[in-house]
Tab-separated table of C-alpha atoms and ligand atoms in Angstrom:
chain	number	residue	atom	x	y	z
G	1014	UNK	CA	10.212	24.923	-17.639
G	1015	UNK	CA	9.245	27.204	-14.541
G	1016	UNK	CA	11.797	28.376	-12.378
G	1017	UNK	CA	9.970	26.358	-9.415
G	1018	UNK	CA	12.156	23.540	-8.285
G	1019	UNK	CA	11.013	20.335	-6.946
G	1020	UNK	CA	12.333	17.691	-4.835
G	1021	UNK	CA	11.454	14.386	-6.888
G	1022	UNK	CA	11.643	11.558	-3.855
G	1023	UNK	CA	11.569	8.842	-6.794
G	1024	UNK	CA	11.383	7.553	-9.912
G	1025	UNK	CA	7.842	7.621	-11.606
G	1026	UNK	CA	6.782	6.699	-15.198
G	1027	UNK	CA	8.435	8.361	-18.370
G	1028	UNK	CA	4.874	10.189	-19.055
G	1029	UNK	CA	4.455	11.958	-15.483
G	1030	UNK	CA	8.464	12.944	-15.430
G	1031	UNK	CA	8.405	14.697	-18.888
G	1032	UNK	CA	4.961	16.893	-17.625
G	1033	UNK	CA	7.127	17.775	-14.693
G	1034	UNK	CA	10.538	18.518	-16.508
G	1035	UNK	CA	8.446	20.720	-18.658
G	1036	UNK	CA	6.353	22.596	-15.570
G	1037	UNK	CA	8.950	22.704	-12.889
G	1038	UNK	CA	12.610	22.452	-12.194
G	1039	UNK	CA	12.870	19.050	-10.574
G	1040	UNK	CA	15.835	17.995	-8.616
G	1041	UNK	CA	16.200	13.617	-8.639
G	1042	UNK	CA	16.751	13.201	-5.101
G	1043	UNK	CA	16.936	9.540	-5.583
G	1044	UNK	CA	19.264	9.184	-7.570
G	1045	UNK	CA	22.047	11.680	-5.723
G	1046	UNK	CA	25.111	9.721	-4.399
G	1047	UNK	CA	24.947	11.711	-1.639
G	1048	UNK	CA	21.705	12.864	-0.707
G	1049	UNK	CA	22.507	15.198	2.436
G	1050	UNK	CA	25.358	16.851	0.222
G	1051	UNK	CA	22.198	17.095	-2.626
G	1052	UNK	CA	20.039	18.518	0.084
G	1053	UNK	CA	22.354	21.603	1.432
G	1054	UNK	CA	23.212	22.345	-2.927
G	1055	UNK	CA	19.621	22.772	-3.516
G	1056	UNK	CA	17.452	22.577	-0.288
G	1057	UNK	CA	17.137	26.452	-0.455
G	1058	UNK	CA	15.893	26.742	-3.625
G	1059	UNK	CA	13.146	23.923	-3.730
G	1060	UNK	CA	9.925	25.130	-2.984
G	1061	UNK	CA	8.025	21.108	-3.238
G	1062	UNK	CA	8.560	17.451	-3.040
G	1063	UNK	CA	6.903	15.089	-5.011
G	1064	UNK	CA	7.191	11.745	-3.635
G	1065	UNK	CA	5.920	8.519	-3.490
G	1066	UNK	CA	3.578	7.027	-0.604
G	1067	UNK	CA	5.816	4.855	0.364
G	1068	UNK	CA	8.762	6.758	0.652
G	1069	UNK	CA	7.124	10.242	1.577
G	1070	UNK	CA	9.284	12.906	3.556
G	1071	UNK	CA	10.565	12.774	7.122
G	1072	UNK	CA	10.887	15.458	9.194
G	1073	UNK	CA	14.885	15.631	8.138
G	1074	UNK	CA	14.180	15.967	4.961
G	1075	UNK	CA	11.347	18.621	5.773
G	1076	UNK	CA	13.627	20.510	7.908
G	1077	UNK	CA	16.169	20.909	5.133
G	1078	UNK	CA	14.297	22.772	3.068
G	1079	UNK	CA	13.533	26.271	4.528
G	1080	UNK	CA	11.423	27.429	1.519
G	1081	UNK	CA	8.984	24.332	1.066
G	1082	UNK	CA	5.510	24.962	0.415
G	1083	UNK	CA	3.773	21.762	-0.753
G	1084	UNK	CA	4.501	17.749	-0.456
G	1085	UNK	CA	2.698	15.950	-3.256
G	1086	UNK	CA	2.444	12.294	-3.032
G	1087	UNK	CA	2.161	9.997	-5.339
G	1088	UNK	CA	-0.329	7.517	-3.461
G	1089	UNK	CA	-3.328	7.358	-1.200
G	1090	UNK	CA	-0.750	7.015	1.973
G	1091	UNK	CA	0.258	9.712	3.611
G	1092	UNK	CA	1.640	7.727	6.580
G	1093	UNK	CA	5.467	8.131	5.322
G	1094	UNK	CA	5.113	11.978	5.092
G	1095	UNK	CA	5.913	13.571	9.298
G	1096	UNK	CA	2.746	15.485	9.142
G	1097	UNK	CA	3.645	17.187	12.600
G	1098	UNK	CA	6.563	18.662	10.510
G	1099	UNK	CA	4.889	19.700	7.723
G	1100	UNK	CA	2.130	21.325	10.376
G	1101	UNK	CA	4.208	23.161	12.249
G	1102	UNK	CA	5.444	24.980	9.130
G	1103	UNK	CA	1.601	25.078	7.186
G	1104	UNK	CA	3.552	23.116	4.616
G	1105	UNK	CA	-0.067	21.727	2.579
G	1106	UNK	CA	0.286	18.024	2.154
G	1107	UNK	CA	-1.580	16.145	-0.798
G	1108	UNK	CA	-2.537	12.718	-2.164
G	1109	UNK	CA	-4.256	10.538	-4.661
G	1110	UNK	CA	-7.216	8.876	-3.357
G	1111	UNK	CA	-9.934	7.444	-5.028
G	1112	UNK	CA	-8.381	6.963	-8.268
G	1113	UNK	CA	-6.571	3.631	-7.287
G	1114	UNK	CA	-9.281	2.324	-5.184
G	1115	UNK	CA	-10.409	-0.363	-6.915
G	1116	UNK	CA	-7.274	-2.007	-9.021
G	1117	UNK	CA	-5.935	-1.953	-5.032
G	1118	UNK	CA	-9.378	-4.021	-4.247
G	1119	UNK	CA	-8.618	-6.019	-7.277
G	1120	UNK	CA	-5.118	-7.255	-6.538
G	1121	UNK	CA	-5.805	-7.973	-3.037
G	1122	UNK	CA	-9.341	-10.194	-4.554
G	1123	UNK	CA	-6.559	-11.971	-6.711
G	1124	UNK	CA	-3.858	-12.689	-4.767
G	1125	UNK	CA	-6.683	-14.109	-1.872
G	1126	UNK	CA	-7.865	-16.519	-5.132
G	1127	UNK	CA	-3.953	-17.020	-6.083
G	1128	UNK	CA	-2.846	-18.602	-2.961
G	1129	UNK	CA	-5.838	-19.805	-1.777
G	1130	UNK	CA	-6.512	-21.554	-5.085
G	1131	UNK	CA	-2.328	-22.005	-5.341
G	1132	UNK	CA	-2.235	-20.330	-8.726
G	1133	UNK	CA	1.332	-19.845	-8.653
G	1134	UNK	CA	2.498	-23.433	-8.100
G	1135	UNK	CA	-0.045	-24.638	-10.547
G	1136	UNK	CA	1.852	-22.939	-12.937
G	1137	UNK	CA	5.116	-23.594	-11.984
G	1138	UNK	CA	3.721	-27.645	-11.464
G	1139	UNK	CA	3.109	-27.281	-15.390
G	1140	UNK	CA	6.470	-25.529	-16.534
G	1141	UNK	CA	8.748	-27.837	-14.204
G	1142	UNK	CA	6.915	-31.027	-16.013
G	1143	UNK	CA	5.957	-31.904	-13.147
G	1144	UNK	CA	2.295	-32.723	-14.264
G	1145	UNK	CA	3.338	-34.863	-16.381
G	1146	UNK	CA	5.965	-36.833	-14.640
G	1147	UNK	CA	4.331	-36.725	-10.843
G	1148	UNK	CA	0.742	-36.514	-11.644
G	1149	UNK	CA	-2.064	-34.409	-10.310
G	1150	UNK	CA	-1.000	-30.901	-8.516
G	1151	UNK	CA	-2.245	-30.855	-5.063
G	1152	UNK	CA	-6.109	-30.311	-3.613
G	1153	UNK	CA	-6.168	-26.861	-2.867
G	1154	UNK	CA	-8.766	-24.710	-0.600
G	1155	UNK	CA	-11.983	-23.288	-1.845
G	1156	UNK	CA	-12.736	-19.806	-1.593
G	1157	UNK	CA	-16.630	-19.049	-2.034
G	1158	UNK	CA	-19.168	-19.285	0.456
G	1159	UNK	CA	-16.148	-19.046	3.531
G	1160	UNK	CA	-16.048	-16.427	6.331
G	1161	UNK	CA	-13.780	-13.119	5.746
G	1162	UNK	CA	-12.495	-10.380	7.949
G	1163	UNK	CA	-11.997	-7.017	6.414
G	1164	UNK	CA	-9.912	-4.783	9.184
G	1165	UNK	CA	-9.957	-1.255	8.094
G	1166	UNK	CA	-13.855	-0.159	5.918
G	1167	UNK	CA	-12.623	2.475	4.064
G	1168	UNK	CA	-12.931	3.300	0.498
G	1169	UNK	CA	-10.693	0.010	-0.395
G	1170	UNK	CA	-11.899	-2.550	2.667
G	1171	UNK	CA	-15.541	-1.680	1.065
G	1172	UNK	CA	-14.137	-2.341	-2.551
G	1173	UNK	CA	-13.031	-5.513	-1.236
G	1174	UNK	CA	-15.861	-6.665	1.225
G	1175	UNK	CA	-17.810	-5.686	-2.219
G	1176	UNK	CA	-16.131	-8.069	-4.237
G	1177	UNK	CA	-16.116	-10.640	-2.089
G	1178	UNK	CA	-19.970	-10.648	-1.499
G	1179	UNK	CA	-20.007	-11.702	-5.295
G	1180	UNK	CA	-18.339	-15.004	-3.731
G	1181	UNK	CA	-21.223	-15.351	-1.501
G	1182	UNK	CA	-18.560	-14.999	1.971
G	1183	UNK	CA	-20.006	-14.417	5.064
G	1184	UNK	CA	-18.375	-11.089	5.568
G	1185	UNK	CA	-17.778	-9.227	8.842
G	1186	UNK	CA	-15.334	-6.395	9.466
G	1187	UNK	CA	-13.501	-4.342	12.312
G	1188	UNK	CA	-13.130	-0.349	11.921
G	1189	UNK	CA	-13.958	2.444	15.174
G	1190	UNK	CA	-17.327	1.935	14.475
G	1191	UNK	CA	-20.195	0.297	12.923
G	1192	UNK	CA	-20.934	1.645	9.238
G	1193	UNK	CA	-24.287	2.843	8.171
G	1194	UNK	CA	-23.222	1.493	4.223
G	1195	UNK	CA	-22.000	-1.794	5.586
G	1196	UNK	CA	-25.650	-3.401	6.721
G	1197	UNK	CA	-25.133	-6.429	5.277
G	1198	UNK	CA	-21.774	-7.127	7.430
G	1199	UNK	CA	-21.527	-7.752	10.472
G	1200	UNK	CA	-19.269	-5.462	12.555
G	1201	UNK	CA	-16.581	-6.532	15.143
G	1202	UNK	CA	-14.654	-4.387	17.401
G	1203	UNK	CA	-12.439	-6.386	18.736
G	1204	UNK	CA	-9.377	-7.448	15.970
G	1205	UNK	CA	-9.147	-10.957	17.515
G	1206	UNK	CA	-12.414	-11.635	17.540
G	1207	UNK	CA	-12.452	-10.821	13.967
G	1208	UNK	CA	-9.500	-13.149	12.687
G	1209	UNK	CA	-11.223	-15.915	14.769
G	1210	UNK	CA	-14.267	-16.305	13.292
G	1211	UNK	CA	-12.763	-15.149	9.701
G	1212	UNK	CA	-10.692	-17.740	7.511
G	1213	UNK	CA	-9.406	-14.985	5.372
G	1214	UNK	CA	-8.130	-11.878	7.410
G	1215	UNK	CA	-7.681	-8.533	4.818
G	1216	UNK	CA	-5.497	-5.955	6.377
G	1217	UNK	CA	-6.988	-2.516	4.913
G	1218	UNK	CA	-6.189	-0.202	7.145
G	1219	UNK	CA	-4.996	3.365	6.816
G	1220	UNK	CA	-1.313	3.176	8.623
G	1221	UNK	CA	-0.823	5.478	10.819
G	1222	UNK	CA	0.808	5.079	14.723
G	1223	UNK	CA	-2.125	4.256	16.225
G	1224	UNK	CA	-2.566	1.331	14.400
G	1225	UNK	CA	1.106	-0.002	14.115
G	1226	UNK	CA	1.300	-4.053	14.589
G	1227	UNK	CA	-2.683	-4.001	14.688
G	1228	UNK	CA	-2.017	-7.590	13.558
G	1229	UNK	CA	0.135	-9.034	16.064
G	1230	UNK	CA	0.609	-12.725	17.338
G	1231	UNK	CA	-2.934	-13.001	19.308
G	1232	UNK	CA	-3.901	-11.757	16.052
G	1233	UNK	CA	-2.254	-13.958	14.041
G	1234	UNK	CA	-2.804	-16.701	16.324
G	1235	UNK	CA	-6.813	-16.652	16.279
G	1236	UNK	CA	-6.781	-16.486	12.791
G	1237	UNK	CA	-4.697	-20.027	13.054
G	1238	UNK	CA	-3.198	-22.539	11.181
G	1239	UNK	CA	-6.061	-23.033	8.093
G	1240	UNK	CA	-6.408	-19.188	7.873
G	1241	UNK	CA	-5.035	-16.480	5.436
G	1242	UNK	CA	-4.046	-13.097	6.449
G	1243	UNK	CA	-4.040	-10.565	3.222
G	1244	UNK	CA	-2.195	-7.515	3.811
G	1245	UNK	CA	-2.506	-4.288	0.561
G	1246	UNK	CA	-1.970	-1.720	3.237
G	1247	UNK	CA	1.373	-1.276	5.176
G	1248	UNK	CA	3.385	-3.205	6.276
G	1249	UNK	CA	3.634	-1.478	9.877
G	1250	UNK	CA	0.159	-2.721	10.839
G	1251	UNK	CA	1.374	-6.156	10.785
G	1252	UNK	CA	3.887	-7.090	13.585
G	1253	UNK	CA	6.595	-8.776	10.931
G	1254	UNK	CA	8.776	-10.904	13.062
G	1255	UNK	CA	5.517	-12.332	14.555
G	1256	UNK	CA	4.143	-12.793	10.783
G	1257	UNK	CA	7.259	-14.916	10.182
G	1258	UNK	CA	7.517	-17.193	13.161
G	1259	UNK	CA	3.677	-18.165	12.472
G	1260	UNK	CA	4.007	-18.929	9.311
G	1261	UNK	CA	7.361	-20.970	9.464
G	1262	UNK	CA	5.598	-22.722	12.780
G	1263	UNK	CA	2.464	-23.753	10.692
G	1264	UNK	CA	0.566	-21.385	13.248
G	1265	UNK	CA	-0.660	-19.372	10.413
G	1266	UNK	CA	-1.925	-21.168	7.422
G	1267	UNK	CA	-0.809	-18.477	4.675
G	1268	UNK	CA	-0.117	-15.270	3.599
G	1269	UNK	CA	-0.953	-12.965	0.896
G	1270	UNK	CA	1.444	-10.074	1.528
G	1271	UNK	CA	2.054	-6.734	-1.242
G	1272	UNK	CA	3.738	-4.773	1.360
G	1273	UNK	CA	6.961	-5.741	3.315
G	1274	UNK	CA	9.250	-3.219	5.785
G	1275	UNK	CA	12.265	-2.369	4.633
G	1276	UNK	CA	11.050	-2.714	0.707
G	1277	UNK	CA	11.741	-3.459	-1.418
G	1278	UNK	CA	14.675	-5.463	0.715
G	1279	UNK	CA	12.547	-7.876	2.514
G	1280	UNK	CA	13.501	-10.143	5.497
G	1281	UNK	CA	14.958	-12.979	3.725
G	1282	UNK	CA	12.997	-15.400	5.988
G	1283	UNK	CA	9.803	-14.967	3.464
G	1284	UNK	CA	11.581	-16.630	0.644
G	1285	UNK	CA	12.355	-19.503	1.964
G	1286	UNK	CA	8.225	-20.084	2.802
G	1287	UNK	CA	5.906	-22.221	1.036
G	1288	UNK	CA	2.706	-20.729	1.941
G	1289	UNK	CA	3.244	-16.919	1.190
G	1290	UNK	CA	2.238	-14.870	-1.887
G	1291	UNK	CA	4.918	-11.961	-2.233
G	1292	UNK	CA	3.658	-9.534	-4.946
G	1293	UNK	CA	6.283	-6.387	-5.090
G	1294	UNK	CA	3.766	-3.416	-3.984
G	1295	UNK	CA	1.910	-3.224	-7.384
G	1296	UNK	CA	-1.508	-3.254	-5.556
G	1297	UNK	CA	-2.116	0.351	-7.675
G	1298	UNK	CA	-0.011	-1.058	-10.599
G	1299	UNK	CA	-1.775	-0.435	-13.630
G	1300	UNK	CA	-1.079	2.069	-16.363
G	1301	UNK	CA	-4.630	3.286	-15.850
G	1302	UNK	CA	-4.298	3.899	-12.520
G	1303	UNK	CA	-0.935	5.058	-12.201
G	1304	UNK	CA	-1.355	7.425	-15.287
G	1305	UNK	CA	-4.434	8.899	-12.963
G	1306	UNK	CA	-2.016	9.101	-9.565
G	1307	UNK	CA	1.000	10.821	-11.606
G	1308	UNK	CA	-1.817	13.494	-12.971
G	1309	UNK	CA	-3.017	13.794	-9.719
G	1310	UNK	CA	0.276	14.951	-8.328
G	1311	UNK	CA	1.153	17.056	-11.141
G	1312	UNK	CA	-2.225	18.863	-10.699
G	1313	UNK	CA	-1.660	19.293	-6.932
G	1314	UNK	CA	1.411	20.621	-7.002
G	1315	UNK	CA	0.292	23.406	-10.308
G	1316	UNK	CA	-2.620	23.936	-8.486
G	1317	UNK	CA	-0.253	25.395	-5.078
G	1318	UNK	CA	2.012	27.478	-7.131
G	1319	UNK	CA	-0.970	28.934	-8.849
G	1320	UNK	CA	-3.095	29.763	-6.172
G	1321	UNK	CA	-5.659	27.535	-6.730
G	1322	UNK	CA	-7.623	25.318	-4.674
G	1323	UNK	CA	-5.436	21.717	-3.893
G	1324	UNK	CA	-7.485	18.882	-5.509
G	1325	UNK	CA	-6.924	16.242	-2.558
G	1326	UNK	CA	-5.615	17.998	0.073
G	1327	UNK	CA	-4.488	15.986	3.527
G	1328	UNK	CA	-2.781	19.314	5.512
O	1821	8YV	C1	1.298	3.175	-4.483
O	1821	8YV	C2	0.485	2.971	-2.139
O	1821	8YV	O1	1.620	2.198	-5.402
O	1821	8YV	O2	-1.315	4.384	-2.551
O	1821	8YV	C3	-0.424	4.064	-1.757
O	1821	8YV	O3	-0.249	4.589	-0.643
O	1821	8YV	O4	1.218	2.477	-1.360
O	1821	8YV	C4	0.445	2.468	-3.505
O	1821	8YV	O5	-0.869	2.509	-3.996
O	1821	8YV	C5	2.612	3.730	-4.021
O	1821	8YV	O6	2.423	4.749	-3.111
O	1821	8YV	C6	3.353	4.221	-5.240
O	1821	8YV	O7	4.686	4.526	-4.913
């Protein structure tokens, strides 16, 4: 074990945590009763954070370590790491792109299918008895040949709008411009005009401030009461509260959500709603993928203290 120590934000998987124990001196923030009292024992000494993209590093947490060199996170977004802070200081900033890509593609594909095609229910409708004591489940809606909305074309809105062209969809999708590898598509600027015509609405987008409630109630309105809104991004670029009050009016015919604010504590008002998919942020939840994440942050963070180039550097 090096005498470099490490913030460790949170938990990750007993195979990435015993290549760390054995590189670096890490320090379990996460699990500190008290994690300001944790911070002043060993903020001097710790020299990078390895966190999670969802829990990152605020500017607090920055500022409490004078002697940090490198944030590694564990996740393709960045938007929970205060980049300003880490600027102001040249603190380098890393990620994991790429490598998650498509199982995030995936999930978002099959929870679209789940509660368009009520997957869920059916199965519950067979464990409850129900088949056999009330009959038939109920019609559900088809998926193939409708209209989609992908809002955000990066690498995982293309994985998506690629999948989906497999279910013949008319596809269009809304990013700051026009893509040269999107011909097929159709581009839309304007977000309403994209959930209008769209009867599934994917939510893809990088988060970031800019694009904070991107889906708000005009939003959420146009794409109306027999659409879907799928969100494997953030939950900041969906306004919540309005998310809620649509779907608990009817004004929204579903949701697909993997992300929630406050997570994993979500507003109590989504269980008690009958046309919502919650999946617990597993969008890059496989072995395979998280196995290729956890490397990727080990190798950022080795790469730093050895003066080697960063892998996939952000700052
Ligand atoms: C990760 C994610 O599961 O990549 C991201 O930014 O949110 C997810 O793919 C998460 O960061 C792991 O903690």
């Amino acid at each position: 074990m090096s005498t470099i120590e490490i913030l460790q934000v949170g938990p990750y998987p007993a195979w990435d945590e015993e290549r760390l124990n054995a590189n670096f001196t890490m320090h379990r923030y996460f699990e500190a009763s008290d994690k300001a009292d944790f911070l002043k024992e060993h903020g001097n000494g710790i020299r990078g954070i390895a966190t999670r993209g969802e829990l990152g590093a605020n500017r607090a947490m920055i500022d409490a370590l004078p002697n940090l060199e490198v944030i590694s996170v564990y996740g393709v977004g960045f938007d929970a790491v205060d980049l300003n802070a880490a600027r102001e200081r040249g603190i380098r900033v890393t990620n994991t792109p790429d490598v998650l890509t498509k199982d995030v593609a995936d999930l978002g594909v099959a929870m679209l299918l789940a509660q368009a095609r009520g997957v869920i229910g059916g199965e519950s409708w067979v464990k409850s008895g129900n088949w056999a004591s009330k009959g038939l489940y109920p019609l559900k809606s088809r998926v193939h040949g409708k209209s989609v909305g992908v809002l955000g074309l990066g690498r995982i809105g293309f994985e998506v709008a690629k999948r989906l062209a497999g279910f013949d969809m008319d596809i269009a999708y809304s990013d700051t411009g026009p893509k040269d590898f999107a011909k097929d598509w159709t581009f839309i600027a304007d977000t309403v005009e994209l959930a209008a015509r769209s009867d599934f609405l994917f939510v893809t987008l990088a988060a970031s401030a800019e694009t904070r409630h991107i889906v708000g109630s005009k939003v959420i309105e146009a794409l109306g009461p027999e659409g879907m809104l799928i969100n494997i991004s953030r939950a900041s670029n969906i306004d919540e509260e309005a998310l809620l009050d649509a779907l608990e009016s009817k004004k929204l015919g579903s949701a697909a959500l993997d992300v929630f604010e406050g997570e994993p504590k979500l507003n109590p008002r989504f269980l008690a709603l009958d046309n919502v998919l919650l999946q617990p942020h597993m969008a890059s939840g496989t072995v395979e993928t998280r196995k290729a994440m956890g490397a990727l942050v080990f190798e950022n963070l080795s790469a730093h203290f050895t003066g080697r180039p960063l892998p996939t550097p952000v700052l």
